[in-house]
Short mmCIF file of C-alpha atoms and ligand atoms in Angstrom, two decimals:
data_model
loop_
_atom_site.label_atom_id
_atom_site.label_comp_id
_atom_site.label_asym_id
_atom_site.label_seq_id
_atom_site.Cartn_x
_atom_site.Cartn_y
_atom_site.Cartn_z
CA UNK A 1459 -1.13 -12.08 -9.81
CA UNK A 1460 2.28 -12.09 -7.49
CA UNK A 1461 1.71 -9.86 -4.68
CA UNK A 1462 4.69 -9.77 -2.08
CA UNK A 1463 5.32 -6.91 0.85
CA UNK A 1464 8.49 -5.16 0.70
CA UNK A 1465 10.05 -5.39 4.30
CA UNK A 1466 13.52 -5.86 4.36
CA UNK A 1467 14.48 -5.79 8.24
CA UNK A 1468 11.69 -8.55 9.29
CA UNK A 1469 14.22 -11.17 8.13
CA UNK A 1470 16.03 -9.68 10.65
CA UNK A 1471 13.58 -8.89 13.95
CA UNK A 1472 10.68 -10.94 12.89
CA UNK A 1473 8.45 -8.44 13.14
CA UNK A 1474 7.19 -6.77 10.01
CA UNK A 1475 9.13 -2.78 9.84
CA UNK A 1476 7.08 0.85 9.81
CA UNK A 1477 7.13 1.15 5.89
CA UNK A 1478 4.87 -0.06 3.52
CA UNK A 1479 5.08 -1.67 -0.05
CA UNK A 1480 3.36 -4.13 -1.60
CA UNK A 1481 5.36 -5.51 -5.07
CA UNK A 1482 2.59 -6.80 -7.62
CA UNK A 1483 3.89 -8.39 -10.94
CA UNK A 1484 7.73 -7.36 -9.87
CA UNK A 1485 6.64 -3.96 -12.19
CA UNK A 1486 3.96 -1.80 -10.17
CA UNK A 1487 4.68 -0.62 -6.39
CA UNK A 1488 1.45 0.08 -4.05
CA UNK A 1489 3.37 2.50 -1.49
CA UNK A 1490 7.30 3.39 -1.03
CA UNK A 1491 7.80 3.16 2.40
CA UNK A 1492 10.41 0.35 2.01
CA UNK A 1493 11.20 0.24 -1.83
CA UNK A 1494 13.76 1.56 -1.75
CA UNK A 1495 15.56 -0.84 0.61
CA UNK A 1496 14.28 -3.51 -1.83
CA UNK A 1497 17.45 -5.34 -2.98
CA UNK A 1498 19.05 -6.37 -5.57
CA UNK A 1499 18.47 -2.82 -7.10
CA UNK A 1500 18.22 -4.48 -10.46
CA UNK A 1501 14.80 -5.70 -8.47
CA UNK A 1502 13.67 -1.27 -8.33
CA UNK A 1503 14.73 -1.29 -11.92
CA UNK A 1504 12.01 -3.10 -12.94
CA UNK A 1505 9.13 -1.18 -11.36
CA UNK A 1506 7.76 1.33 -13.63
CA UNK A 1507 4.83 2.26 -11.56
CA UNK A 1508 4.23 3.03 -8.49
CA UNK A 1509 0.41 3.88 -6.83
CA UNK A 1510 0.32 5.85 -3.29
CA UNK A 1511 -2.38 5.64 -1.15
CA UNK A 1512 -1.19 8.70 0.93
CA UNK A 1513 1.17 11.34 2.08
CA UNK A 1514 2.02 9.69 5.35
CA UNK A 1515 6.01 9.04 6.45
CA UNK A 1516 5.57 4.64 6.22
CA UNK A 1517 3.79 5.14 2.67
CA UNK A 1518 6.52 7.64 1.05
CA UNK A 1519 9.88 7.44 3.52
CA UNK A 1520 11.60 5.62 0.64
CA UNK A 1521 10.36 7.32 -2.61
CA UNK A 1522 13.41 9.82 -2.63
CA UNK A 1523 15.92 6.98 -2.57
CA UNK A 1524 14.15 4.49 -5.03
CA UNK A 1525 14.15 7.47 -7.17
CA UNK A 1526 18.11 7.61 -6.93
CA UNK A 1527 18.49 4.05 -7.22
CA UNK A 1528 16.85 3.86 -10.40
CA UNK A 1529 17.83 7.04 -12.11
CA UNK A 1530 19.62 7.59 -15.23
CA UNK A 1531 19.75 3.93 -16.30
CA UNK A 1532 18.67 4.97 -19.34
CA UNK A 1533 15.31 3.05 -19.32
CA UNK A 1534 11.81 5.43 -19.33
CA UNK A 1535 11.50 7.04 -15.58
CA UNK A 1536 8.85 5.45 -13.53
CA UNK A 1537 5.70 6.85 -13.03
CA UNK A 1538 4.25 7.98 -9.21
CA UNK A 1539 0.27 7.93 -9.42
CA UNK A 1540 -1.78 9.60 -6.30
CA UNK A 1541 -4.84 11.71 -5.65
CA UNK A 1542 -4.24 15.16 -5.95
CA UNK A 1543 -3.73 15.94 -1.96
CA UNK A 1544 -1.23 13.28 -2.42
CA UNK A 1545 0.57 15.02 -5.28
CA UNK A 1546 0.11 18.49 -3.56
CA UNK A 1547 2.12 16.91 -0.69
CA UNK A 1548 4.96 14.88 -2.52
CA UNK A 1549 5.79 18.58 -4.04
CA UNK A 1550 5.34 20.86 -0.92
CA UNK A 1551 6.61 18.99 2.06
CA UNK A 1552 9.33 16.42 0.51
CA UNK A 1553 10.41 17.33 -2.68
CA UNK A 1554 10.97 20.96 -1.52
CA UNK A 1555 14.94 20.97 -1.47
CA UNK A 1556 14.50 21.00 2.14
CA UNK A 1557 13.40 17.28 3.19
CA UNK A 1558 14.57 16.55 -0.05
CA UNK A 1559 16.08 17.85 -3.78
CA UNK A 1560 12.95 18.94 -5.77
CA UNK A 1561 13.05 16.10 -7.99
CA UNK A 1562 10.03 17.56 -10.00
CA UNK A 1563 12.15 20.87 -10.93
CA UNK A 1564 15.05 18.99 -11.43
CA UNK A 1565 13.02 16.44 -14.07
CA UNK A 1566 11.96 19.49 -16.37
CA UNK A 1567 16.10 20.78 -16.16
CA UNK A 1568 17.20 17.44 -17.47
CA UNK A 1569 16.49 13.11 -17.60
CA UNK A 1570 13.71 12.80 -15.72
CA UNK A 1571 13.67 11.29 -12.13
CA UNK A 1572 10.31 10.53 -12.11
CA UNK A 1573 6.97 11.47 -13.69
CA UNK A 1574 3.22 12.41 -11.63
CA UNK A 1575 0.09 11.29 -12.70
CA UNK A 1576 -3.09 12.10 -11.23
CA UNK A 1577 -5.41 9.66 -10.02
CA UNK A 1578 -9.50 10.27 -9.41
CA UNK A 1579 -11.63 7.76 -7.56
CA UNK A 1580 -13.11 5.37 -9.29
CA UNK A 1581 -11.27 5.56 -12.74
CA UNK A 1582 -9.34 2.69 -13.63
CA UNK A 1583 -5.44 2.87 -14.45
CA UNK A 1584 -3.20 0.57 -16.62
CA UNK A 1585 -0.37 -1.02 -15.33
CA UNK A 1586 0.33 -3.58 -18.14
CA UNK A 1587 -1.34 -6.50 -17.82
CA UNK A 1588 -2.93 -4.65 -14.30
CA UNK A 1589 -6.07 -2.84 -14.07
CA UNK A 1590 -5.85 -0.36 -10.71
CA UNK A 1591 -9.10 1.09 -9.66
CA UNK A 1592 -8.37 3.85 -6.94
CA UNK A 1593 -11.47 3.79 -4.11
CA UNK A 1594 -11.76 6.21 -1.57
CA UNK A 1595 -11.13 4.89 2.41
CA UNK A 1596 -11.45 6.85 5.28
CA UNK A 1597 -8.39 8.48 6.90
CA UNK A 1598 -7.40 11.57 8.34
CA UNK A 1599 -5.75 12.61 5.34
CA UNK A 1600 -7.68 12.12 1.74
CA UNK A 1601 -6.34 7.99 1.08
CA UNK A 1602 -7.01 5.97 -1.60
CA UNK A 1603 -7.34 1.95 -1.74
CA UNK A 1604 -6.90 0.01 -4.92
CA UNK A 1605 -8.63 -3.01 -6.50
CA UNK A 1606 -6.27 -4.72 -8.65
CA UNK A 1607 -7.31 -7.08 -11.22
CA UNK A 1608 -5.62 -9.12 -13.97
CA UNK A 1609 -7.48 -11.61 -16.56
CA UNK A 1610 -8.39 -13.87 -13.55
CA UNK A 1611 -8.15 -12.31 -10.34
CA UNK A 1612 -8.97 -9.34 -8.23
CA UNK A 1613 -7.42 -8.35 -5.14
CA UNK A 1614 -7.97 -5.39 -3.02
CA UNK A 1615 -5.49 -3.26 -0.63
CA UNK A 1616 -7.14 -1.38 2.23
CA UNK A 1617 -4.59 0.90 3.90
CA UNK A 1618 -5.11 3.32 5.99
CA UNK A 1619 -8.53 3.11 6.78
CA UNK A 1620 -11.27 3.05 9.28
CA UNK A 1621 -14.17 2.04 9.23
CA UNK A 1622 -15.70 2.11 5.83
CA UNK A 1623 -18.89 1.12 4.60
CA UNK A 1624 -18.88 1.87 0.76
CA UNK A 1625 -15.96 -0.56 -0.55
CA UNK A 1626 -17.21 -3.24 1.38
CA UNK A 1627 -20.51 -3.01 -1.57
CA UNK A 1628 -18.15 -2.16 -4.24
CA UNK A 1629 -15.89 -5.60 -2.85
CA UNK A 1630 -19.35 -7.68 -2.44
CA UNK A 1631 -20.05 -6.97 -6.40
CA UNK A 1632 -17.07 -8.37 -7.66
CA UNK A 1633 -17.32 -11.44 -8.61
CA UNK A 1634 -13.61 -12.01 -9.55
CA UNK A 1635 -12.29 -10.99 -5.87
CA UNK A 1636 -9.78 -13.24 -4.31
CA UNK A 1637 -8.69 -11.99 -1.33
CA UNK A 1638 -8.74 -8.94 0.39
CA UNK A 1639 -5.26 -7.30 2.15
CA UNK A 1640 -7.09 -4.67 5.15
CA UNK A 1641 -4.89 -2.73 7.31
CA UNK A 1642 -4.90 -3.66 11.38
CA UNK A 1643 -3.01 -1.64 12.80
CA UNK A 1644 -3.80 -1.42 16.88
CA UNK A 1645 -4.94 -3.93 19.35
CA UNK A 1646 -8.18 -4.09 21.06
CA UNK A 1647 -6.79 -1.82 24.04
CA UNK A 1648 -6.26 0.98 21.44
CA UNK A 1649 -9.36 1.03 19.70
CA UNK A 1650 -10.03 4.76 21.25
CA UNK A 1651 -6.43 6.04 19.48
CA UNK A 1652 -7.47 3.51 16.14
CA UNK A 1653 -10.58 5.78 16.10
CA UNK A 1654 -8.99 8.69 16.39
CA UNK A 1655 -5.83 8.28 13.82
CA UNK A 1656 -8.18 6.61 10.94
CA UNK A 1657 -7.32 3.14 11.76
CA UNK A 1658 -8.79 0.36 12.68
CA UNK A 1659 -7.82 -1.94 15.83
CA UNK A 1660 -8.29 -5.40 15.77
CA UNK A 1661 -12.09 -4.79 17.37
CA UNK A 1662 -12.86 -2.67 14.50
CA UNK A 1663 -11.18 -5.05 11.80
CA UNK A 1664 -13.71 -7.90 12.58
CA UNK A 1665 -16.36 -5.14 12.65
CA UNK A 1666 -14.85 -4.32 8.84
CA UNK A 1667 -14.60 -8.29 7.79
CA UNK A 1668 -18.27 -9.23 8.94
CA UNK A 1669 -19.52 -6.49 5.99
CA UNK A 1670 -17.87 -9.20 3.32
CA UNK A 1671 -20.38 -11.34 1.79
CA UNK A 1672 -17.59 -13.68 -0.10
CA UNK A 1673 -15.77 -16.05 0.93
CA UNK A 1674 -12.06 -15.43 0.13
CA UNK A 1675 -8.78 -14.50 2.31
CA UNK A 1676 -8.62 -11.88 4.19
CA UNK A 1677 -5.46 -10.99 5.12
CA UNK A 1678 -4.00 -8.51 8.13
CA UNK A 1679 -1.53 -6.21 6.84
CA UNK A 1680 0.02 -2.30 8.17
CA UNK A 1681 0.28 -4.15 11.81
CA UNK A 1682 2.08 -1.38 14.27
CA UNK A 1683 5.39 -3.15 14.94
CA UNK A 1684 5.41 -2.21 18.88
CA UNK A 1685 2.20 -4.31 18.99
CA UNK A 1686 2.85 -7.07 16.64
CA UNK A 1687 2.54 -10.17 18.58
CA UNK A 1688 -0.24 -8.62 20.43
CA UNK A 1689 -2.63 -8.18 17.66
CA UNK A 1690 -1.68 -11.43 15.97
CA UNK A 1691 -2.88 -13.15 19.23
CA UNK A 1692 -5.85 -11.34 18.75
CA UNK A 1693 -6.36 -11.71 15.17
CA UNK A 1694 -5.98 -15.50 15.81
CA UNK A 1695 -8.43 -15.60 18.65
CA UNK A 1696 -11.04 -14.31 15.96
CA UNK A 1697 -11.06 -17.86 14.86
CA UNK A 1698 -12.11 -16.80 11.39
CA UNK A 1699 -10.52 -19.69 8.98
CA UNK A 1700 -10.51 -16.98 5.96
CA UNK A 1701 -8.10 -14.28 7.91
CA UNK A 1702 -4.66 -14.59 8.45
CA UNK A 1703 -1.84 -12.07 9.23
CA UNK A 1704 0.13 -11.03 6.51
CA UNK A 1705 4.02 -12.94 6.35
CA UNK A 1706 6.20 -10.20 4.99
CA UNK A 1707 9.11 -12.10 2.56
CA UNK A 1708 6.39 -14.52 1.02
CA UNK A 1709 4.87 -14.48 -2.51
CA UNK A 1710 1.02 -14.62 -2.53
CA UNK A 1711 -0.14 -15.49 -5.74
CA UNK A 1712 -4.02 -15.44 -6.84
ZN1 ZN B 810 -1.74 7.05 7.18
ZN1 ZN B 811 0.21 3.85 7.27
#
């Protein structure tokens, strides 16, 4: 399995950006906070699926304009899979002709831009050779994580999330688990706002990693840019030879 974050200004600052997307296979998008910046376009063109774990800003901000980019090339429209709440929001609060032209209204008037499909916790999805299982995390919106497994591998995506006890049984039960990508998104010193905003700091992420029982990566993704360097300090001094901070650019293969 190929698994590579979208993030095309850390090329740039160093420092990973706001949005989130991880690429899997080149054909199946977890978030669209940056992909639509993903370039060549030709590179959007070939993503026919893409899974949201939320409604938040750095999980969606790009949707609308991967949507343009890859519209009315004649191939089938890609498909946008979330929970319901998800779904509820995508229609209320972007694609309301306000934030945005309601891309959902405008699909049954002619070519489609895009179509929905509902995901449930628990029930596994397709994604050609991909199997996506959607598992509930903890947020302060309703979020979903995915396990993601081809013929060999599995690989799980934990974002946003705090503290969670139920995936870390579901993760300790699989027996084809390779690595697992878990959100850390404050340093130790903002553990009290990590609590509060469904996150986890970097005290809470080594609460989170001590729960798995296998021994496979674990690797720090969704780090706030503003404290980057901080919590990689911190993630280092963990001195845990499994975790590493995510390096946005590179292809991770399992
Ligand atoms: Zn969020
Ligand atoms: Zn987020």
């Amino acid at each position: 399995m190929r698994v590579e974050l979208i993030d095309p200004t850390s090329g740039i600052s160093g420092t990973p950006s706001f949005g989130m997307t991880v690429l899997l296979n080149e054909h199946t998008a977890i978030d669209a906070g940056t992909l639509g910046f993903l370039w060549p376009i030709s590179r959007q063109r070939q993503v026919s699926r893409v899974f949201l774990s939320h409604s938040h800003m750095d999980h969606v901000a790009a949707l609308p304009s991967f949507l343009d980019n890859v519209y009315g090339t004649g191939l089938e429209c890609p498909t946008v899979l979330a929970g319901p709440e998800t779904l509820k929001s995508l229609q209320s609060d972007l694609f309301n002709d306000r934030l945005w032209p309601d891309f959902v209204r405008l699909s049954e008037q002619g070519p489609s831009f895009l179509h929905l499909q509902q995901l449930s916790p628990l029930e596994t999805v397709e994604a050609n050779e991909l199997r996506v299982t959607p598992w509930p995390l903890s947020h302060v919106v309703p979020v979903l994580g995915f396990l993601v497994e081809d013929s060999c591998s599995a690989v799980a995506f934990l974002t946003d999330t705090g503290p969670c006890d139920s995936v870390w049984e579901r993760l300790n039960a699989c027996e084809s688990l390779k690595a697992v990508f878990l959100e850390c998104s404050f340093p130790r010193r903002h553990e009290p706002l990590a609590t509060a905003s469904g996150h986890l700091s970097v005290t809470s992420f080594a609460g989170e990693i001590a729960k798995l029982r296998r021994s496979v990566p674990v690797i720090a993704y969704h780090l706030k840019p503003a404290f980057h360097e901080e919590i990689v300090d911190e993630v280092q001094r963990l001195q845990q030879p499994n975790v590493e901070v995510i390096q946005p650019g590179r292809v991770y293969t399992f």
